[in-house]
Amino acid sequence: MNGGMVIKRNANQRYATNGVTALIMREIARRASLPPVQEFIVRQDCGCGSTIGPLISTATGIRAIDMGCPQLSMHSIRETMGTCDLTSGLKLFKSFFQYFREVDESIDQ
């Protein structure tokens, strides 16, 4: 915690993150001089929850990513996160609107 935003990945595609969307967010963070984006990877042989991201991405064709602030005890009465991560997340999401177009154009084939 307090180390920056986290991208969630799963080899079984339970999350919307893919190589392109992860690259875009990492590059935006780099250009904005923010902490490097962390990765949370669920092992392929372990069950995990899912998000609506893959469903929305498939149905609409919109590129999507599952990311957020790292936290302990999600959905519990004592859910905890670092205050620095909130600030880092806000800066990253603001930077998305500033840098997305040029990052996206730099990887467009």
PDB file of C-alpha atoms in Angstrom:
ATOM      1  CA  MET A   1       0.000   0.000   0.000  1.00  0.00           C
ATOM      2  CA  ASN A   2       1.007   3.621  -0.611  1.00  0.00           C
ATOM      3  CA  GLY A   3       3.021   2.435  -3.620  1.00  0.00           C
ATOM      4  CA  GLY A   4       0.735   3.556  -6.425  1.00  0.00           C
ATOM      5  CA  MET A   5      -2.155   2.156  -8.412  1.00  0.00           C
ATOM      6  CA  VAL A   6      -2.575  -1.553  -9.165  1.00  0.00           C
ATOM      7  CA  ILE A   7      -3.529  -3.307 -12.404  1.00  0.00           C
ATOM      8  CA  LYS A   8      -5.379  -6.609 -11.937  1.00  0.00           C
ATOM      9  CA  ARG A   9      -4.575  -9.489 -14.306  1.00  0.00           C
ATOM     10  CA  ASN A  10      -5.700 -13.070 -14.717  1.00  0.00           C
ATOM     11  CA  ALA A  11      -4.605 -15.567 -17.379  1.00  0.00           C
ATOM     12  CA  ASN A  12      -8.171 -16.891 -17.566  1.00  0.00           C
ATOM     13  CA  GLN A  13      -9.385 -13.415 -18.600  1.00  0.00           C
ATOM     14  CA  ARG A  14     -11.529 -12.842 -15.526  1.00  0.00           C
ATOM     15  CA  TYR A  15     -10.475  -9.174 -15.660  1.00  0.00           C
ATOM     16  CA  ALA A  16     -10.615  -6.739 -18.585  1.00  0.00           C
ATOM     17  CA  THR A  17      -6.895  -5.942 -18.546  1.00  0.00           C
ATOM     18  CA  ASN A  18      -4.897  -6.900 -21.610  1.00  0.00           C
ATOM     19  CA  GLY A  19      -1.396  -6.095 -22.822  1.00  0.00           C
ATOM     20  CA  VAL A  20      -2.402  -2.922 -24.672  1.00  0.00           C
ATOM     21  CA  THR A  21      -4.508  -1.376 -21.903  1.00  0.00           C
ATOM     22  CA  ALA A  22      -1.832  -2.141 -19.288  1.00  0.00           C
ATOM     23  CA  LEU A  23       0.847  -0.581 -21.502  1.00  0.00           C
ATOM     24  CA  ILE A  24      -1.218   2.570 -22.003  1.00  0.00           C
ATOM     25  CA  MET A  25      -1.718   3.112 -18.267  1.00  0.00           C
ATOM     26  CA  ARG A  26       1.921   2.365 -17.423  1.00  0.00           C
ATOM     27  CA  GLU A  27       3.094   4.836 -20.077  1.00  0.00           C
ATOM     28  CA  ILE A  28       0.664   7.519 -18.886  1.00  0.00           C
ATOM     29  CA  ALA A  29       1.986   7.093 -15.329  1.00  0.00           C
ATOM     30  CA  ARG A  30       5.572   7.359 -16.600  1.00  0.00           C
ATOM     31  CA  ARG A  31       4.885  10.513 -18.617  1.00  0.00           C
ATOM     32  CA  ALA A  32       3.149  12.092 -15.626  1.00  0.00           C
ATOM     33  CA  SER A  33       6.128  11.239 -13.342  1.00  0.00           C
ATOM     34  CA  LEU A  34       3.900   9.153 -11.081  1.00  0.00           C
ATOM     35  CA  PRO A  35       4.937   6.035  -9.173  1.00  0.00           C
ATOM     36  CA  PRO A  36       5.182   2.953 -11.411  1.00  0.00           C
ATOM     37  CA  VAL A  37       1.898   1.071 -11.673  1.00  0.00           C
ATOM     38  CA  GLN A  38       1.898  -2.149  -9.645  1.00  0.00           C
ATOM     39  CA  GLU A  39       0.531  -5.493 -10.857  1.00  0.00           C
ATOM     40  CA  PHE A  40      -1.721  -7.949  -9.042  1.00  0.00           C
ATOM     41  CA  ILE A  41      -1.798 -11.266 -10.853  1.00  0.00           C
ATOM     42  CA  VAL A  42      -4.116 -14.086  -9.846  1.00  0.00           C
ATOM     43  CA  ARG A  43      -2.550 -17.477 -10.472  1.00  0.00           C
ATOM     44  CA  GLN A  44      -4.044 -19.409 -13.340  1.00  0.00           C
ATOM     45  CA  ASP A  45      -4.851 -22.428 -11.160  1.00  0.00           C
ATOM     46  CA  CYS A  46      -6.630 -20.375  -8.475  1.00  0.00           C
ATOM     47  CA  GLY A  47     -10.229 -19.293  -8.604  1.00  0.00           C
ATOM     48  CA  CYS A  48     -10.988 -15.608  -8.341  1.00  0.00           C
ATOM     49  CA  GLY A  49     -13.826 -13.190  -8.651  1.00  0.00           C
ATOM     50  CA  SER A  50     -14.445 -11.196 -11.762  1.00  0.00           C
ATOM     51  CA  THR A  51     -15.587  -7.746 -12.786  1.00  0.00           C
ATOM     52  CA  ILE A  52     -17.993  -6.433 -15.394  1.00  0.00           C
ATOM     53  CA  GLY A  53     -14.993  -5.213 -17.404  1.00  0.00           C
ATOM     54  CA  PRO A  54     -14.617  -8.226 -19.726  1.00  0.00           C
ATOM     55  CA  LEU A  55     -18.353  -8.270 -20.421  1.00  0.00           C
ATOM     56  CA  ILE A  56     -18.522  -4.569 -21.263  1.00  0.00           C
ATOM     57  CA  SER A  57     -15.357  -4.699 -23.354  1.00  0.00           C
ATOM     58  CA  THR A  58     -16.638  -7.668 -25.350  1.00  0.00           C
ATOM     59  CA  ALA A  59     -20.113  -6.211 -25.860  1.00  0.00           C
ATOM     60  CA  THR A  60     -18.951  -2.718 -26.876  1.00  0.00           C
ATOM     61  CA  GLY A  61     -15.459  -3.154 -28.296  1.00  0.00           C
ATOM     62  CA  ILE A  62     -14.165  -0.519 -25.886  1.00  0.00           C
ATOM     63  CA  ARG A  63     -10.692  -1.220 -24.531  1.00  0.00           C
ATOM     64  CA  ALA A  64     -10.868  -1.640 -20.769  1.00  0.00           C
ATOM     65  CA  ILE A  65      -8.622  -2.220 -17.773  1.00  0.00           C
ATOM     66  CA  ASP A  66      -9.252  -3.350 -14.214  1.00  0.00           C
ATOM     67  CA  MET A  67      -7.201  -1.189 -11.889  1.00  0.00           C
ATOM     68  CA  GLY A  68      -7.541   0.679  -8.657  1.00  0.00           C
ATOM     69  CA  CYS A  69      -6.043   1.454  -5.276  1.00  0.00           C
ATOM     70  CA  PRO A  70      -4.498  -1.461  -3.404  1.00  0.00           C
ATOM     71  CA  GLN A  71      -6.364  -2.338  -0.237  1.00  0.00           C
ATOM     72  CA  LEU A  72      -6.543  -4.835   2.557  1.00  0.00           C
ATOM     73  CA  SER A  73      -9.686  -6.731   3.479  1.00  0.00           C
ATOM     74  CA  MET A  74     -11.825  -5.638   0.540  1.00  0.00           C
ATOM     75  CA  HIS A  75     -15.565  -5.782   1.317  1.00  0.00           C
ATOM     76  CA  SER A  76     -14.959  -6.179   5.045  1.00  0.00           C
ATOM     77  CA  ILE A  77     -15.973  -3.841   7.845  1.00  0.00           C
ATOM     78  CA  ARG A  78     -12.307  -2.824   8.204  1.00  0.00           C
ATOM     79  CA  GLU A  79     -11.373  -2.250   4.578  1.00  0.00           C
ATOM     80  CA  THR A  80      -8.103  -0.314   4.555  1.00  0.00           C
ATOM     81  CA  MET A  81      -6.108   1.592   1.955  1.00  0.00           C
ATOM     82  CA  GLY A  82      -3.240   4.073   1.933  1.00  0.00           C
ATOM     83  CA  THR A  83      -3.955   7.793   1.600  1.00  0.00           C
ATOM     84  CA  CYS A  84      -1.004   8.215  -0.780  1.00  0.00           C
ATOM     85  CA  ASP A  85      -2.673   5.754  -3.166  1.00  0.00           C
ATOM     86  CA  LEU A  86      -5.804   7.904  -3.304  1.00  0.00           C
ATOM     87  CA  THR A  87      -3.711  10.928  -4.302  1.00  0.00           C
ATOM     88  CA  SER A  88      -1.713   8.864  -6.788  1.00  0.00           C
ATOM     89  CA  GLY A  89      -4.926   7.493  -8.314  1.00  0.00           C
ATOM     90  CA  LEU A  90      -6.439  10.932  -8.713  1.00  0.00           C
ATOM     91  CA  LYS A  91      -3.284  12.194 -10.426  1.00  0.00           C
ATOM     92  CA  LEU A  92      -3.181   9.151 -12.710  1.00  0.00           C
ATOM     93  CA  PHE A  93      -6.808   9.520 -13.785  1.00  0.00           C
ATOM     94  CA  LYS A  94      -6.312  13.254 -14.459  1.00  0.00           C
ATOM     95  CA  SER A  95      -3.170  12.397 -16.436  1.00  0.00           C
ATOM     96  CA  PHE A  96      -5.186   9.916 -18.492  1.00  0.00           C
ATOM     97  CA  PHE A  97      -7.104  12.802 -20.048  1.00  0.00           C
ATOM     98  CA  GLN A  98      -3.898  14.733 -20.641  1.00  0.00           C
ATOM     99  CA  TYR A  99      -1.759  11.977 -22.206  1.00  0.00           C
ATOM    100  CA  PHE A 100      -4.111   9.314 -23.599  1.00  0.00           C
ATOM    101  CA  ARG A 101      -4.268  10.560 -27.169  1.00  0.00           C
ATOM    102  CA  GLU A 102      -0.509  10.841 -27.671  1.00  0.00           C
ATOM    103  CA  VAL A 103       0.166   7.481 -25.963  1.00  0.00           C
ATOM    104  CA  ASP A 104      -2.558   5.791 -27.975  1.00  0.00           C
ATOM    105  CA  GLU A 105      -1.239   7.235 -31.249  1.00  0.00           C
ATOM    106  CA  SER A 106       2.291   6.113 -30.406  1.00  0.00           C
ATOM    107  CA  ILE A 107       1.193   2.458 -30.204  1.00  0.00           C
ATOM    108  CA  ASP A 108      -1.363   2.522 -33.019  1.00  0.00           C
ATOM    109  CA  GLN A 109      -0.453   0.152 -35.828  1.00  0.00           C
TER     110      GLN A 109
END
